[in-house]
Amino acid sequence: PATVEVVATPSEALYVEIYWDTPGDADEVGDNLGSDLDLHVAHPWATGPDLDGDGLPDPWFNNPYDCYWFNANPDWGMLNDTDDNPSLVQDDDGGGGPEVFALEVPEDKTYRVGVHYFSAKSYGPANAHVKVYIAGKLVFEHLNVEMKDLDLWEVATINWVTGSVVLIEADGGGLKITPNYVSPLFQ
């Protein structure tokens, strides 16, 4: 039998996606009860409690400046202009993803990308994969990051002016993953 591979190229100016696999879930696709990782893309004006303990306000779970499942269509740009507003165009709360963020007209600012392991649902660790596209071109990819329940991985910054995507590192090197990251919104 013949196999056909379809490759879709995002058309949005800024497009971010996460997907994941959970080794402890034998049916990641079919049961819709699998692990739940959430994509977050934060505007530079996002500020909230310092839950990671680095002495700076965290941008995560800040409405309206963090685009994620609970704030999927915020108004970030000019009032009454929907093209400059981001959207979480795809949310998956039951295993594997993808979750997709899109923004047609980004501002000349630096955005932050994060992944939060919202619920393992007893399936254990998951392996997160993140891709960032600018004008349809894949410019950043980081795969196979093991996350545990309630971990928050601060993935990267996206500087729209320069088009650069930079991996965020913890003090001393390595990925910046904060365990037991529970937003006050969901306690």
PDB file of C-alpha atoms in Angstrom:
ATOM      1  CA  PRO A   1       0.000   0.000   0.000  1.00  0.00           C
ATOM      2  CA  ALA A   2       1.077   3.560  -0.740  1.00  0.00           C
ATOM      3  CA  THR A   3       1.727   6.062   2.043  1.00  0.00           C
ATOM      4  CA  VAL A   4       1.058   9.776   1.667  1.00  0.00           C
ATOM      5  CA  GLU A   5       2.649  12.297   4.010  1.00  0.00           C
ATOM      6  CA  VAL A   6       0.970  15.678   4.329  1.00  0.00           C
ATOM      7  CA  VAL A   7       3.092  18.524   5.667  1.00  0.00           C
ATOM      8  CA  ALA A   8       1.202  21.656   6.705  1.00  0.00           C
ATOM      9  CA  THR A   9       3.022  24.963   6.955  1.00  0.00           C
ATOM     10  CA  PRO A  10       1.543  27.538   9.340  1.00  0.00           C
ATOM     11  CA  SER A  11       0.635  30.808   7.641  1.00  0.00           C
ATOM     12  CA  GLU A  12       0.462  33.005  10.748  1.00  0.00           C
ATOM     13  CA  ALA A  13       3.301  35.417  11.443  1.00  0.00           C
ATOM     14  CA  LEU A  14       3.916  33.758  14.832  1.00  0.00           C
ATOM     15  CA  TYR A  15       2.854  30.177  15.447  1.00  0.00           C
ATOM     16  CA  VAL A  16       3.789  28.043  18.475  1.00  0.00           C
ATOM     17  CA  GLU A  17       2.803  24.441  19.110  1.00  0.00           C
ATOM     18  CA  ILE A  18       3.342  21.840  21.785  1.00  0.00           C
ATOM     19  CA  TYR A  19       2.653  18.149  21.688  1.00  0.00           C
ATOM     20  CA  TRP A  20       3.634  15.400  24.072  1.00  0.00           C
ATOM     21  CA  ASP A  21       3.793  11.709  24.716  1.00  0.00           C
ATOM     22  CA  THR A  22       3.098  10.037  28.025  1.00  0.00           C
ATOM     23  CA  PRO A  23       4.771   6.624  28.358  1.00  0.00           C
ATOM     24  CA  GLY A  24       2.368   5.626  31.180  1.00  0.00           C
ATOM     25  CA  ASP A  25      -0.702   6.110  28.960  1.00  0.00           C
ATOM     26  CA  ALA A  26      -1.324   3.131  26.684  1.00  0.00           C
ATOM     27  CA  ASP A  27      -4.081   4.969  24.745  1.00  0.00           C
ATOM     28  CA  GLU A  28      -2.922   8.567  24.300  1.00  0.00           C
ATOM     29  CA  VAL A  29      -5.227   9.194  21.362  1.00  0.00           C
ATOM     30  CA  GLY A  30      -8.488   7.430  22.014  1.00  0.00           C
ATOM     31  CA  ASP A  31      -9.719   7.920  25.556  1.00  0.00           C
ATOM     32  CA  ASN A  32      -9.590  11.751  25.924  1.00  0.00           C
ATOM     33  CA  LEU A  33      -8.665  11.179  29.550  1.00  0.00           C
ATOM     34  CA  GLY A  34      -4.899  11.362  29.181  1.00  0.00           C
ATOM     35  CA  SER A  35      -2.320  13.743  30.569  1.00  0.00           C
ATOM     36  CA  ASP A  36      -2.892  17.478  30.153  1.00  0.00           C
ATOM     37  CA  LEU A  37      -0.034  19.818  29.252  1.00  0.00           C
ATOM     38  CA  ASP A  38      -0.846  23.451  28.512  1.00  0.00           C
ATOM     39  CA  LEU A  39       0.845  25.908  26.188  1.00  0.00           C
ATOM     40  CA  HIS A  40       1.352  29.451  27.498  1.00  0.00           C
ATOM     41  CA  VAL A  41       2.545  32.441  25.461  1.00  0.00           C
ATOM     42  CA  ALA A  42       2.952  35.596  27.527  1.00  0.00           C
ATOM     43  CA  HIS A  43       3.033  39.229  26.464  1.00  0.00           C
ATOM     44  CA  PRO A  44       5.831  41.265  28.143  1.00  0.00           C
ATOM     45  CA  TRP A  45       3.229  43.125  30.222  1.00  0.00           C
ATOM     46  CA  ALA A  46       2.212  39.883  31.979  1.00  0.00           C
ATOM     47  CA  THR A  47       2.987  39.981  35.694  1.00  0.00           C
ATOM     48  CA  GLY A  48       1.909  37.786  38.531  1.00  0.00           C
ATOM     49  CA  PRO A  49       3.121  36.175  41.728  1.00  0.00           C
ATOM     50  CA  ASP A  50       6.741  35.008  41.894  1.00  0.00           C
ATOM     51  CA  LEU A  51       5.976  31.289  42.144  1.00  0.00           C
ATOM     52  CA  ASP A  52       9.351  30.195  40.766  1.00  0.00           C
ATOM     53  CA  GLY A  53      11.234  32.082  43.499  1.00  0.00           C
ATOM     54  CA  ASP A  54      13.592  34.032  41.243  1.00  0.00           C
ATOM     55  CA  GLY A  55      12.623  37.421  42.705  1.00  0.00           C
ATOM     56  CA  LEU A  56      10.736  38.575  39.577  1.00  0.00           C
ATOM     57  CA  PRO A  57       7.009  38.513  38.779  1.00  0.00           C
ATOM     58  CA  ASP A  58       6.010  35.460  36.732  1.00  0.00           C
ATOM     59  CA  PRO A  59       4.014  36.011  33.536  1.00  0.00           C
ATOM     60  CA  TRP A  60       2.082  32.741  33.723  1.00  0.00           C
ATOM     61  CA  PHE A  61      -1.679  32.603  34.352  1.00  0.00           C
ATOM     62  CA  ASN A  62      -1.902  36.412  34.070  1.00  0.00           C
ATOM     63  CA  ASN A  63      -5.119  37.502  32.399  1.00  0.00           C
ATOM     64  CA  PRO A  64      -5.170  39.200  29.917  1.00  0.00           C
ATOM     65  CA  TYR A  65      -1.451  38.973  29.116  1.00  0.00           C
ATOM     66  CA  ASP A  66      -0.918  35.201  29.118  1.00  0.00           C
ATOM     67  CA  CYS A  67      -2.618  33.349  26.269  1.00  0.00           C
ATOM     68  CA  TYR A  68      -3.544  29.817  27.408  1.00  0.00           C
ATOM     69  CA  TRP A  69      -6.652  27.620  27.759  1.00  0.00           C
ATOM     70  CA  PHE A  70      -8.341  29.863  30.365  1.00  0.00           C
ATOM     71  CA  ASN A  71      -7.552  33.037  28.389  1.00  0.00           C
ATOM     72  CA  ALA A  72      -7.632  31.711  24.827  1.00  0.00           C
ATOM     73  CA  ASN A  73      -8.478  34.938  22.962  1.00  0.00           C
ATOM     74  CA  PRO A  74      -7.066  37.965  24.817  1.00  0.00           C
ATOM     75  CA  ASP A  75      -6.962  41.516  23.444  1.00  0.00           C
ATOM     76  CA  TRP A  76      -3.279  42.490  23.333  1.00  0.00           C
ATOM     77  CA  GLY A  77      -3.028  45.087  20.592  1.00  0.00           C
ATOM     78  CA  MET A  78      -5.112  47.972  19.347  1.00  0.00           C
ATOM     79  CA  LEU A  79      -8.728  48.020  20.504  1.00  0.00           C
ATOM     80  CA  ASN A  80     -11.196  46.766  17.884  1.00  0.00           C
ATOM     81  CA  ASP A  81      -8.396  45.207  15.791  1.00  0.00           C
ATOM     82  CA  THR A  82      -8.600  41.430  15.940  1.00  0.00           C
ATOM     83  CA  ASP A  83      -5.552  40.778  13.713  1.00  0.00           C
ATOM     84  CA  ASP A  84      -3.165  41.865  16.469  1.00  0.00           C
ATOM     85  CA  ASN A  85      -4.748  39.582  19.077  1.00  0.00           C
ATOM     86  CA  PRO A  86      -3.370  36.129  19.810  1.00  0.00           C
ATOM     87  CA  SER A  87      -5.412  32.987  19.922  1.00  0.00           C
ATOM     88  CA  LEU A  88      -5.016  29.543  21.387  1.00  0.00           C
ATOM     89  CA  VAL A  89      -6.475  27.950  18.287  1.00  0.00           C
ATOM     90  CA  GLN A  90      -6.217  24.397  19.558  1.00  0.00           C
ATOM     91  CA  ASP A  91      -6.420  23.076  23.118  1.00  0.00           C
ATOM     92  CA  ASP A  92      -6.051  19.435  24.124  1.00  0.00           C
ATOM     93  CA  ASP A  93      -6.930  18.411  27.668  1.00  0.00           C
ATOM     94  CA  GLY A  94      -6.755  14.687  27.156  1.00  0.00           C
ATOM     95  CA  GLY A  95      -3.384  13.507  25.944  1.00  0.00           C
ATOM     96  CA  GLY A  96      -0.845  14.142  23.230  1.00  0.00           C
ATOM     97  CA  GLY A  97      -1.777  17.519  21.853  1.00  0.00           C
ATOM     98  CA  PRO A  98      -1.137  19.504  19.878  1.00  0.00           C
ATOM     99  CA  GLU A  99      -1.929  22.812  21.488  1.00  0.00           C
ATOM    100  CA  VAL A 100      -1.471  25.721  19.096  1.00  0.00           C
ATOM    101  CA  PHE A 101      -0.955  29.479  19.551  1.00  0.00           C
ATOM    102  CA  ALA A 102      -1.241  31.855  16.597  1.00  0.00           C
ATOM    103  CA  LEU A 103      -0.721  35.587  16.171  1.00  0.00           C
ATOM    104  CA  GLU A 104      -1.137  37.334  12.800  1.00  0.00           C
ATOM    105  CA  VAL A 105       0.288  40.764  13.710  1.00  0.00           C
ATOM    106  CA  PRO A 106       2.800  40.585  16.578  1.00  0.00           C
ATOM    107  CA  GLU A 107       3.928  43.760  18.305  1.00  0.00           C
ATOM    108  CA  ASP A 108       7.602  44.760  18.339  1.00  0.00           C
ATOM    109  CA  LYS A 109       8.067  43.075  21.690  1.00  0.00           C
ATOM    110  CA  THR A 110       9.568  39.965  23.282  1.00  0.00           C
ATOM    111  CA  TYR A 111       7.153  37.170  24.154  1.00  0.00           C
ATOM    112  CA  ARG A 112       7.735  34.214  26.500  1.00  0.00           C
ATOM    113  CA  VAL A 113       6.732  30.605  25.893  1.00  0.00           C
ATOM    114  CA  GLY A 114       5.965  28.176  28.703  1.00  0.00           C
ATOM    115  CA  VAL A 115       4.540  24.692  29.148  1.00  0.00           C
ATOM    116  CA  HIS A 116       2.628  23.718  32.268  1.00  0.00           C
ATOM    117  CA  TYR A 117       1.858  20.099  33.176  1.00  0.00           C
ATOM    118  CA  PHE A 118      -1.643  20.859  34.418  1.00  0.00           C
ATOM    119  CA  SER A 119      -2.617  17.270  35.270  1.00  0.00           C
ATOM    120  CA  ALA A 120      -0.920  13.908  34.937  1.00  0.00           C
ATOM    121  CA  LYS A 121      -4.213  12.153  35.727  1.00  0.00           C
ATOM    122  CA  SER A 122      -2.128   9.321  37.266  1.00  0.00           C
ATOM    123  CA  TYR A 123      -0.279   8.599  33.995  1.00  0.00           C
ATOM    124  CA  GLY A 124       3.087   9.839  35.272  1.00  0.00           C
ATOM    125  CA  PRO A 125       5.723  11.910  33.482  1.00  0.00           C
ATOM    126  CA  ALA A 126       5.219  13.219  29.957  1.00  0.00           C
ATOM    127  CA  ASN A 127       7.729  14.213  27.287  1.00  0.00           C
ATOM    128  CA  ALA A 128       7.026  17.720  25.959  1.00  0.00           C
ATOM    129  CA  HIS A 129       7.922  18.920  22.468  1.00  0.00           C
ATOM    130  CA  VAL A 130       7.820  22.597  21.417  1.00  0.00           C
ATOM    131  CA  LYS A 131       8.053  24.161  17.948  1.00  0.00           C
ATOM    132  CA  VAL A 132       8.060  27.852  17.010  1.00  0.00           C
ATOM    133  CA  TYR A 133       7.393  29.093  13.480  1.00  0.00           C
ATOM    134  CA  ILE A 134       7.898  32.625  12.185  1.00  0.00           C
ATOM    135  CA  ALA A 135       6.254  33.425   8.845  1.00  0.00           C
ATOM    136  CA  GLY A 136       5.744  29.718   8.227  1.00  0.00           C
ATOM    137  CA  LYS A 137       9.381  28.772   8.818  1.00  0.00           C
ATOM    138  CA  LEU A 138      10.391  26.499  11.698  1.00  0.00           C
ATOM    139  CA  VAL A 139      12.897  28.570  13.709  1.00  0.00           C
ATOM    140  CA  PHE A 140      12.984  26.732  17.038  1.00  0.00           C
ATOM    141  CA  GLU A 141      12.418  23.165  18.158  1.00  0.00           C
ATOM    142  CA  HIS A 142      13.081  21.553  21.517  1.00  0.00           C
ATOM    143  CA  LEU A 143      11.999  17.951  21.934  1.00  0.00           C
ATOM    144  CA  ASN A 144      11.732  15.273  24.620  1.00  0.00           C
ATOM    145  CA  VAL A 145      11.700  17.365  27.782  1.00  0.00           C
ATOM    146  CA  GLU A 146      10.507  15.167  30.637  1.00  0.00           C
ATOM    147  CA  MET A 147       7.944  16.894  32.801  1.00  0.00           C
ATOM    148  CA  LYS A 148       6.237  15.739  35.972  1.00  0.00           C
ATOM    149  CA  ASP A 149       2.774  16.647  37.241  1.00  0.00           C
ATOM    150  CA  LEU A 150       2.492  20.426  37.938  1.00  0.00           C
ATOM    151  CA  ASP A 151       5.931  21.263  36.469  1.00  0.00           C
ATOM    152  CA  LEU A 152       6.209  24.569  34.653  1.00  0.00           C
ATOM    153  CA  TRP A 153       8.864  24.725  31.943  1.00  0.00           C
ATOM    154  CA  GLU A 154       9.868  28.236  30.876  1.00  0.00           C
ATOM    155  CA  VAL A 155      10.813  27.358  27.325  1.00  0.00           C
ATOM    156  CA  ALA A 156      11.996  30.374  25.342  1.00  0.00           C
ATOM    157  CA  THR A 157      11.761  34.059  24.534  1.00  0.00           C
ATOM    158  CA  ILE A 158      10.673  35.245  21.096  1.00  0.00           C
ATOM    159  CA  ASN A 159      12.020  38.660  20.111  1.00  0.00           C
ATOM    160  CA  TRP A 160       9.724  39.809  17.319  1.00  0.00           C
ATOM    161  CA  VAL A 161      12.016  42.673  16.214  1.00  0.00           C
ATOM    162  CA  THR A 162      15.025  40.433  15.574  1.00  0.00           C
ATOM    163  CA  GLY A 163      13.129  37.207  14.868  1.00  0.00           C
ATOM    164  CA  SER A 164      15.268  35.377  17.407  1.00  0.00           C
ATOM    165  CA  VAL A 165      14.044  32.593  19.649  1.00  0.00           C
ATOM    166  CA  VAL A 166      16.245  31.921  22.673  1.00  0.00           C
ATOM    167  CA  LEU A 167      16.022  28.937  25.003  1.00  0.00           C
ATOM    168  CA  ILE A 168      15.529  29.982  28.639  1.00  0.00           C
ATOM    169  CA  GLU A 169      18.051  28.428  31.005  1.00  0.00           C
ATOM    170  CA  ALA A 170      18.000  28.090  34.776  1.00  0.00           C
ATOM    171  CA  ASP A 171      20.646  29.748  36.895  1.00  0.00           C
ATOM    172  CA  GLY A 172      23.655  27.475  36.594  1.00  0.00           C
ATOM    173  CA  GLY A 173      22.503  26.036  33.256  1.00  0.00           C
ATOM    174  CA  GLY A 174      19.970  23.470  32.164  1.00  0.00           C
ATOM    175  CA  LEU A 175      16.296  23.964  31.478  1.00  0.00           C
ATOM    176  CA  LYS A 176      14.247  26.196  33.752  1.00  0.00           C
ATOM    177  CA  ILE A 177      11.611  23.855  35.153  1.00  0.00           C
ATOM    178  CA  THR A 178       9.773  24.809  38.339  1.00  0.00           C
ATOM    179  CA  PRO A 179       8.128  21.885  40.201  1.00  0.00           C
ATOM    180  CA  ASN A 180       4.715  22.113  41.879  1.00  0.00           C
ATOM    181  CA  TYR A 181       3.762  25.266  39.996  1.00  0.00           C
ATOM    182  CA  VAL A 182       0.146  25.870  41.019  1.00  0.00           C
ATOM    183  CA  SER A 183      -1.504  29.100  39.935  1.00  0.00           C
ATOM    184  CA  PRO A 184      -3.536  30.913  42.594  1.00  0.00           C
ATOM    185  CA  LEU A 185      -6.358  30.905  40.008  1.00  0.00           C
ATOM    186  CA  PHE A 186      -6.701  27.118  40.288  1.00  0.00           C
ATOM    187  CA  GLN A 187      -6.008  26.342  43.953  1.00  0.00           C
TER     188      GLN A 187
END
